[in-house]
Amino acid sequence: MASPSEELGELLAALKKRSGHNYEWLGRKVNASKSTVHRYCTGRSVPSEFGPLERIARTCGADSVEIAQLFRAWERATAALPGADGAAPTRASSREQAGGSRTAESSRDPGSDAGAGAPAPAPAPADQESGEDLGSAQIRRPAEIAGNGGELAAPAPAPGTEPDPEPDPEPSPPAELLPALRSPAVAAVFRLARRRGRRVVVLGAVVALLLGAVGIALAVAPGDEARAGPLGPPLASGANWALSAVFSPDEQLMATSNRTGEVRLWDVSDRGVPRRLPLVLTGPLDGVTSIVFSPDGRMLAGGDWRGTVWLWDVTDRSRPAVAGRSLAGHTGPVWSVAFSADGLTLASGSDDRTVRLWDIASAEPTQLAQLTGDTAYITSVAFSADDRILAAGGNSRVLLLWEVTDRTAPRRLRPEVSLPAPGYAVAFSPEGRTLAVGDGDGAVQLLDLTDPKAPRLLGRPLTGHTNRVWTVAFAPDGRTLASGSFDRTVRLWDVADPARPAPRGRPLEGHGGWVLSVRFAPDSDLLASAGADRTVRLWSTP
């Protein structure tokens, strides 16, 4: 019977064989030696983190189901190796952690087969080589790693088997520097040094020793000690695109929806180990593009591609009402739903070029108003924190704003706000004075709505995405903005001063398809993203 590490190797080897790539080519793609890739594919060694295997698998074209299968095999393999009980694992070459570069993704674009009713999005850009760190793929098991990372060595191969290719030589830091390496700043110096060669390693060692000798504390720039990163492996959304992921107000539940109409609930009371509840909320027969919890957490609303708005009673978390109630009226796909802050009204935006307001407070929800203001479809709606303003964006360069103090007779605000590109995503800051708009050119615009009758652009556009921005969300404290794009990345922005916004760290990478939803938990730094790669990912954004 094959050992767990051999079973892991067989899975990876099968992906490699299917891709037709050799060890050397894969090694170049994931910044690892060919001997490292060979040992992983033969099960002779197991990385202490899942990231290296995920990078290799994705380079070979693995889908989310195969990634999940590989992850389970990696867990079994690491649990079966020496050191899995907390003892220090055997350490191999310091370069064995397969890479620090982003891998080239599969050439098949998960978003290339847009469904019926979906607007034809701009094509995603071709994959590019990059030297950026794919930190989003790293999944650490603290109890199994006693040292500073490294690789868990699998049992020795049987006599007579083919020896491994000779590993590339690599200088190691002197033993007397190990205590100093616990400093994040010194560790960063060594990671850089390893990329530059032996001379820089020696120079870095000397500098670190001198700093340690004189007792100088290395200062770490703000934000470096607690960078944003993934929480655990990606969560499978089902058989098709993950379209939305949102948290309940008490952060105990997460709801997700996908392109086949499935709406699922997850227990996220332990954010590091989300647990899918054994039920699926029913009703929709097609993609549920947007879902949202009511402010009191007792109701979940969603809009589907057949033009129906759905309501589910989730008051009893142990036995939620599985069957949803439907609200009819739209004649095209519903792209966005949003509750007012008081929880009495639901807004829905649709492909039929209308925004509709629904009275949710009554036993039988009814339509309060139908709003039109442009000739383009509506992809995003949002209420301001004080419930005075409703914003809507879509396939138009005109931002739509209404005063909705009287929800039976909303009033369109003038003058119109013209955007440089269609604004597909809108979100209000928690205090309600700043509106973020994600556009078709990959930029995010910030607008000051202190005076709703005279909105004005704030600062320069936030640029960095290379394709359409489809979703935006503010953190609970209003100091961070998240954006998700068809370029397959999530970006964080420092908007503490909206007039001087700035990028926050590197893009959050890991999705293998368009990012279609980003949402923060109501009272923490937890972020959920959903993508066309059929996965939902959780991120810590301290």
XYZ file of C-alpha atoms in Angstrom:
542
model
C 0.000 0.000 0.000
C 1.326 3.443 -0.913
C 2.264 5.781 1.922
C 0.449 9.136 2.290
C 3.459 10.965 0.870
C 3.521 8.618 -2.148
C -0.207 9.165 -2.698
C 0.418 12.907 -2.624
C 3.233 12.498 -5.129
C 1.041 10.419 -7.420
C -1.613 13.126 -7.527
C 0.945 15.800 -8.349
C 2.698 13.562 -10.898
C -0.617 12.926 -12.641
C -1.172 16.675 -12.996
C 2.372 17.090 -14.311
C 1.925 14.289 -16.838
C -1.359 15.735 -18.052
C 0.233 19.147 -18.539
C 3.077 17.715 -20.633
C 5.660 19.880 -18.838
C 8.990 18.616 -17.534
C 10.550 19.175 -14.093
C 12.884 21.902 -15.276
C 10.117 23.928 -16.938
C 7.871 23.684 -13.876
C 10.765 24.615 -11.629
C 11.362 27.795 -13.594
C 7.693 28.694 -13.422
C 7.471 28.330 -9.631
C 11.020 29.491 -8.832
C 12.239 26.099 -7.604
C 14.933 23.655 -8.639
C 13.938 20.757 -10.863
C 15.086 18.370 -8.133
C 12.597 19.905 -5.707
C 9.722 19.451 -8.155
C 10.917 15.885 -8.831
C 10.906 15.002 -5.117
C 7.417 16.419 -4.667
C 6.101 14.454 -7.665
C 7.662 11.201 -6.433
C 6.517 11.659 -2.835
C 10.069 11.630 -1.503
C 9.632 14.917 0.286
C 6.652 16.959 1.457
C 6.670 20.755 1.865
C 5.702 22.040 5.302
C 3.363 24.518 3.620
C 0.757 23.773 0.975
C 1.623 26.816 -1.141
C 4.424 25.205 -3.198
C 2.192 22.307 -4.203
C -0.676 24.629 -5.082
C 1.592 26.721 -7.295
C 2.850 23.647 -9.147
C -0.664 22.245 -9.499
C -2.104 25.504 -10.840
C 0.784 25.793 -13.292
C -0.219 22.332 -14.509
C -3.803 23.538 -15.005
C -5.457 22.019 -11.918
C -8.994 23.167 -11.137
C -10.399 23.956 -7.673
C -11.645 20.390 -7.118
C -8.183 18.976 -7.856
C -6.587 21.619 -5.621
C -8.897 20.589 -2.764
C -8.057 16.898 -3.340
C -4.362 17.727 -3.331
C -4.739 19.711 -0.105
C -6.392 16.775 1.680
C -3.605 14.466 0.513
C -1.006 16.983 1.728
C -2.671 17.080 5.161
C -2.523 13.282 5.414
C 1.089 13.236 4.266
C 2.299 15.881 6.720
C 0.429 14.203 9.567
C 2.198 10.904 8.831
C 5.741 12.305 8.756
C 8.214 12.675 11.625
C 7.661 15.942 13.386
C 3.894 15.952 12.860
C 3.414 15.477 16.599
C 5.169 18.756 17.322
C 8.766 17.561 17.175
C 11.126 19.459 14.918
C 10.869 18.156 11.351
C 13.914 17.115 9.372
C 15.070 20.114 7.360
C 16.131 19.883 3.725
C 17.705 22.548 1.531
C 16.500 26.046 2.294
C 15.312 26.452 -1.291
C 12.983 23.492 -1.140
C 9.904 25.594 -0.523
C 9.163 25.771 -4.247
C 9.181 29.335 -5.108
C 8.446 32.873 -4.300
C 7.135 33.858 -7.689
C 3.613 33.939 -8.929
C 2.864 31.054 -11.239
C 1.374 31.357 -14.664
C -2.264 30.371 -14.449
C -4.067 27.944 -16.666
C -4.636 29.389 -20.107
C -8.342 28.608 -19.921
C -10.158 31.673 -18.618
C -12.836 30.527 -16.147
C -14.922 33.491 -17.158
C -14.936 32.825 -20.860
C -18.308 31.075 -20.919
C -20.557 33.835 -19.606
C -24.068 32.548 -19.038
C -27.299 33.639 -20.582
C -28.362 37.075 -19.494
C -24.900 38.029 -18.337
C -23.374 41.111 -19.920
C -20.358 40.262 -22.030
C -17.436 41.396 -19.879
C -14.136 42.636 -21.205
C -11.719 39.759 -21.805
C -9.277 39.106 -19.019
C -5.692 40.033 -19.831
C -3.259 37.334 -20.869
C -1.260 35.795 -18.053
C 2.039 37.474 -17.391
C 5.233 36.453 -15.708
C 5.919 38.162 -12.421
C 8.315 37.955 -9.543
C 5.688 38.753 -6.935
C 5.273 36.534 -3.901
C 2.210 34.310 -4.008
C 1.601 34.627 -0.303
C -2.064 33.809 -0.770
C -1.209 30.182 -1.424
C 0.617 29.664 1.868
C -1.235 27.490 4.397
C 0.747 26.904 7.572
C 0.165 24.189 10.149
C 1.783 25.702 13.287
C 1.713 22.538 15.375
C 3.636 20.661 12.730
C 6.428 23.157 12.153
C 8.892 23.733 14.933
C 11.435 25.742 13.003
C 11.589 28.665 10.619
C 9.641 26.958 7.783
C 11.418 24.233 5.858
C 10.437 20.909 4.460
C 9.319 17.704 6.070
C 11.362 14.837 4.665
C 9.455 11.760 3.557
C 10.752 8.252 4.325
C 13.853 7.279 2.348
C 13.219 5.650 -1.053
C 13.543 1.919 -1.395
C 16.939 0.536 -2.480
C 17.438 0.413 -6.211
C 15.199 3.364 -7.027
C 16.456 6.138 -9.253
C 18.331 8.804 -7.281
C 17.038 12.376 -7.199
C 18.519 14.945 -9.545
C 21.340 16.782 -7.828
C 19.926 19.761 -5.895
C 21.212 23.219 -6.629
C 23.860 24.399 -4.139
C 22.642 27.037 -1.714
C 24.513 28.860 1.051
C 22.919 28.660 4.499
C 23.109 31.332 7.210
C 25.624 30.744 10.036
C 24.221 28.954 13.077
C 25.035 31.884 15.372
C 22.574 34.006 13.387
C 19.556 31.794 14.051
C 18.351 33.790 17.080
C 18.620 37.000 15.085
C 16.566 35.489 12.258
C 13.537 35.507 14.535
C 13.313 39.221 13.802
C 10.970 39.760 10.820
C 13.241 42.478 9.475
C 16.377 40.284 9.526
C 14.449 37.383 8.018
C 13.363 39.699 5.219
C 16.997 40.657 4.611
C 17.946 36.994 4.292
C 15.085 36.238 1.927
C 16.327 39.029 -0.300
C 19.907 37.869 0.069
C 19.082 34.346 -1.025
C 17.740 35.718 -4.271
C 20.894 37.766 -4.894
C 23.617 35.237 -4.165
C 26.346 34.219 -1.718
C 28.033 37.628 -1.415
C 24.884 39.341 -0.293
C 24.201 36.491 2.144
C 27.597 37.022 3.730
C 27.090 40.789 3.809
C 23.641 40.351 5.339
C 25.088 38.014 7.955
C 27.740 40.535 8.908
C 25.204 43.364 9.143
C 22.858 41.246 11.262
C 25.684 40.265 13.602
C 26.786 43.869 14.024
C 23.253 45.008 14.735
C 22.812 42.241 17.277
C 26.160 43.014 18.922
C 25.314 46.651 19.620
C 21.762 45.807 20.651
C 20.048 47.847 17.982
C 16.355 47.012 17.610
C 15.286 46.706 14.010
C 12.213 48.780 13.371
C 9.549 47.325 11.118
C 7.552 49.675 8.963
C 3.873 50.038 9.951
C 1.788 47.255 8.441
C 4.737 44.952 7.737
C 4.280 42.945 10.942
C 0.692 42.080 10.108
C 0.210 41.877 6.380
C -3.037 40.860 4.788
C -3.116 37.193 3.841
C -5.286 34.110 3.378
C -7.001 32.202 6.158
C -6.833 28.527 5.266
C -7.513 26.851 1.932
C -10.134 28.097 -0.537
C -13.736 27.010 0.055
C -15.563 25.214 -2.752
C -18.709 27.059 -3.821
C -20.207 24.165 -5.747
C -20.289 23.189 -9.388
C -19.863 26.650 -10.880
C -18.746 30.235 -10.353
C -18.900 31.631 -6.829
C -20.868 34.850 -7.303
C -21.203 36.273 -3.803
C -20.115 35.785 -0.186
C -21.420 37.839 2.760
C -21.311 37.714 6.568
C -24.173 37.916 9.044
C -24.141 40.962 11.378
C -22.897 38.839 14.305
C -20.174 37.268 12.119
C -21.275 33.753 13.025
C -22.597 32.877 9.572
C -21.415 33.350 6.030
C -23.703 32.905 3.042
C -22.393 32.083 -0.439
C -24.096 31.822 -3.803
C -23.069 30.419 -7.161
C -23.937 30.366 -10.821
C -26.215 27.320 -10.578
C -28.486 29.022 -8.010
C -27.159 27.318 -4.890
C -27.164 29.408 -1.713
C -25.182 27.871 1.138
C -24.597 28.751 4.775
C -21.300 28.386 6.606
C -20.496 28.456 10.312
C -17.588 30.915 10.587
C -17.522 31.257 14.373
C -14.015 29.815 14.048
C -12.768 31.953 11.203
C -9.769 29.701 10.591
C -11.927 26.598 10.079
C -15.222 27.486 8.348
C -17.779 24.681 8.451
C -20.421 24.294 5.771
C -23.885 23.676 7.190
C -25.629 20.602 5.740
C -28.370 22.435 3.849
C -28.880 24.493 0.705
C -31.394 27.328 0.576
C -33.736 26.624 -2.300
C -35.792 28.610 -4.779
C -33.485 30.036 -7.462
C -33.057 28.012 -10.634
C -30.248 30.128 -12.025
C -27.244 32.113 -10.828
C -27.707 34.162 -7.642
C -25.470 37.125 -8.353
C -25.904 39.027 -5.114
C -26.896 38.125 -1.549
C -27.125 40.242 1.590
C -28.153 39.811 5.244
C -30.670 42.202 6.778
C -29.176 44.482 9.473
C -30.757 42.379 12.254
C -29.486 39.142 10.688
C -32.944 37.562 10.557
C -33.309 37.603 6.778
C -31.153 36.798 3.772
C -31.993 38.329 0.402
C -30.692 37.474 -3.058
C -31.257 38.268 -6.716
C -30.995 35.768 -9.546
C -30.344 35.724 -13.273
C -34.019 35.074 -14.043
C -35.052 38.451 -12.603
C -36.382 37.218 -9.257
C -35.599 38.604 -5.800
C -35.525 35.941 -3.061
C -35.996 36.170 0.720
C -35.014 33.515 3.277
C -35.844 33.561 6.986
C -32.661 32.634 8.886
C -33.862 33.628 12.353
C -33.401 30.069 13.644
C -29.794 29.279 12.768
C -30.245 25.586 13.547
C -33.311 25.285 11.309
C -33.505 28.159 8.828
C -36.400 28.335 6.389
C -34.856 26.525 3.450
C -37.515 27.541 0.918
C -37.265 31.147 -0.215
C -40.049 33.635 -0.940
C -39.918 35.245 -4.350
C -40.535 38.862 -5.347
C -41.403 39.265 -9.013
C -41.249 42.407 -11.120
C -37.870 42.642 -12.820
C -37.735 41.506 -16.425
C -33.985 40.882 -16.565
C -31.271 39.404 -14.341
C -30.997 40.983 -10.880
C -27.358 41.927 -10.382
C -27.435 43.567 -6.961
C -29.523 43.741 -3.786
C -28.994 45.978 -0.740
C -30.861 46.568 2.535
C -31.433 50.011 3.934
C -29.717 50.637 7.283
C -33.059 50.458 9.111
C -33.803 47.080 7.526
C -37.226 48.166 6.272
C -36.429 48.448 2.569
C -34.626 46.311 0.029
C -33.251 47.773 -3.203
C -32.614 45.640 -6.292
C -30.826 46.591 -9.514
C -31.388 44.740 -12.743
C -30.520 44.156 -16.364
C -33.945 45.658 -17.165
C -32.422 49.110 -16.461
C -34.452 49.671 -13.293
C -33.896 49.888 -9.565
C -36.819 48.706 -7.465
C -37.534 49.397 -3.793
C -39.343 46.734 -1.760
C -41.177 47.083 1.546
C -39.716 44.257 3.628
C -41.307 45.264 6.955
C -44.749 43.957 6.054
C -45.759 40.317 6.252
C -46.198 40.293 2.482
C -43.359 42.334 0.895
C -44.519 44.696 -1.818
C -42.895 47.045 -4.302
C -42.629 50.657 -3.127
C -41.102 52.303 -6.177
C -39.522 51.667 -9.550
C -36.605 53.930 -10.462
C -35.159 54.564 -13.889
C -32.546 57.060 -14.837
C -30.463 55.762 -17.668
C -30.549 53.450 -20.639
C -27.956 51.008 -19.251
C -28.342 47.964 -17.053
C -27.784 48.303 -13.284
C -25.100 46.127 -11.693
C -24.736 47.629 -8.194
C -26.919 49.456 -5.656
C -26.091 50.860 -2.204
C -27.780 52.903 0.556
C -25.917 55.580 2.477
C -25.508 54.975 6.221
C -28.279 57.476 7.080
C -30.624 55.964 4.444
C -31.028 59.331 2.700
C -29.214 58.494 -0.534
C -29.413 55.513 -2.871
C -26.579 55.082 -5.388
C -26.592 52.854 -8.456
C -23.945 51.990 -11.023
C -23.874 49.929 -14.186
C -22.947 49.925 -17.817
C -22.994 53.702 -18.026
C -20.642 56.601 -17.395
C -23.380 58.334 -15.409
C -23.583 57.649 -11.675
C -27.198 57.481 -10.502
C -28.139 59.103 -7.173
C -31.574 59.412 -5.574
C -32.812 60.988 -2.377
C -34.963 58.271 -0.781
C -36.191 59.935 2.400
C -39.681 59.243 1.037
C -39.263 55.727 -0.280
C -42.527 55.775 -2.146
C -41.415 58.846 -4.102
C -37.609 58.909 -4.522
C -36.147 62.029 -6.130
C -33.327 61.932 -8.678
C -30.405 64.142 -7.648
C -28.869 66.605 -10.073
C -26.449 67.495 -11.508
C -25.446 64.127 -12.869
C -22.028 62.737 -11.966
C -20.081 61.799 -15.090
C -17.443 59.081 -14.765
C -14.425 58.431 -17.021
C -15.635 54.849 -17.566
C -18.749 52.817 -16.742
C -19.062 52.456 -12.961
C -20.009 48.847 -12.312
C -19.628 48.773 -8.508
C -20.676 51.244 -5.796
C -20.220 51.232 -2.013
C -20.714 53.842 0.707
C -18.232 54.322 3.526
C -19.591 53.542 7.030
C -20.055 57.228 7.863
C -21.895 57.706 4.563
C -20.023 60.693 3.171
C -17.692 58.877 0.754
C -18.809 56.766 -2.187
C -16.429 54.362 -3.943
C -17.064 53.526 -7.590
C -15.233 50.710 -9.408
C -15.081 51.238 -13.150
C -14.555 49.418 -16.412
C -11.011 50.713 -16.846
C -9.811 49.001 -13.673
C -9.801 52.144 -11.512
C -11.672 53.090 -8.343
C -13.046 56.627 -7.989
C -13.824 58.209 -4.604
C -16.556 60.840 -4.366
C -17.415 63.208 -1.530
C -21.190 63.199 -0.952
C -21.213 65.435 2.120
C -23.506 67.605 0.027
C -25.419 65.101 -2.129
C -26.526 67.908 -4.431
C -22.913 68.789 -5.210
C -20.861 65.572 -5.298
C -17.175 65.968 -6.079
C -14.319 63.626 -6.950
C -11.695 63.100 -4.233
C -8.011 62.814 -5.063
C -6.740 60.756 -7.944
C -8.316 57.495 -9.122
C -7.011 54.364 -7.402
C -5.192 52.478 -10.131
C -3.466 49.115 -10.208
C -6.042 46.662 -11.514
C -5.533 45.662 -15.138
C -9.157 44.849 -15.929
C -12.695 45.793 -14.934
C -13.401 46.404 -11.222
C -16.609 44.503 -10.522
C -16.918 44.825 -6.737
C -15.885 47.222 -3.948
C -16.419 47.236 -0.161
C -15.357 49.362 2.801
C -13.964 47.891 6.022
C -16.076 48.510 9.155
C -13.781 51.310 10.353
C -13.890 53.012 6.952
C -10.103 53.218 6.739
C -9.646 50.400 4.208
C -11.341 49.770 0.880
C -11.269 46.419 -0.930
C -11.743 46.031 -4.680
C -12.134 42.893 -6.768
C -11.416 42.727 -10.469
C -11.574 40.638 -13.601
C -7.758 40.614 -13.384
C -8.248 37.885 -10.716
C -6.915 39.931 -7.813
C -8.215 41.665 -4.713
C -6.603 44.973 -3.806
C -6.677 46.870 -0.527
C -6.525 50.652 -0.328
C -5.778 52.985 2.555
C -8.639 55.504 2.490
C -8.266 56.895 6.011
C -7.856 60.234 4.251
C -10.125 59.891 1.188
C -8.453 62.889 -0.437
C -5.092 61.062 -0.310
C -5.846 57.359 -0.850
C -2.982 54.909 -1.316
C -2.453 51.175 -2.004
C -2.192 48.906 1.036
C 0.421 46.246 0.366
C 0.498 43.875 -2.557
C -2.557 42.520 -4.363
C -4.186 39.508 -2.726
C -3.713 36.719 -5.245
C -4.998 33.187 -5.382
C -8.211 33.264 -7.369
C -7.898 31.520 -10.710
C -10.754 33.487 -12.273
C -12.528 36.830 -12.108
C -13.146 38.180 -8.605
C -16.896 38.803 -8.491
C -17.514 39.760 -4.854
C -15.629 41.224 -1.893
C -17.245 41.841 1.501
C -15.881 42.594 4.963
C -17.266 41.088 8.152
C -19.244 43.765 10.046
C -16.931 44.168 13.042
C -13.511 42.772 12.134
C -10.742 42.663 9.562
C -12.100 39.470 7.978
C -12.680 39.724 4.213
C -14.427 37.236 1.924
C -13.934 37.108 -1.833
C -15.792 35.007 -4.386
C -14.580 34.190 -7.864
C -15.217 32.535 -11.197
C -12.732 29.814 -10.184
C -15.586 28.316 -8.099
C -13.993 29.242 -4.788
C -14.579 31.561 -1.868
C -11.496 32.770 -0.024
C -11.192 34.283 3.434
C -8.516 36.880 4.115
C -7.171 38.523 7.236
C -6.644 42.253 6.597
C -5.139 43.672 9.825
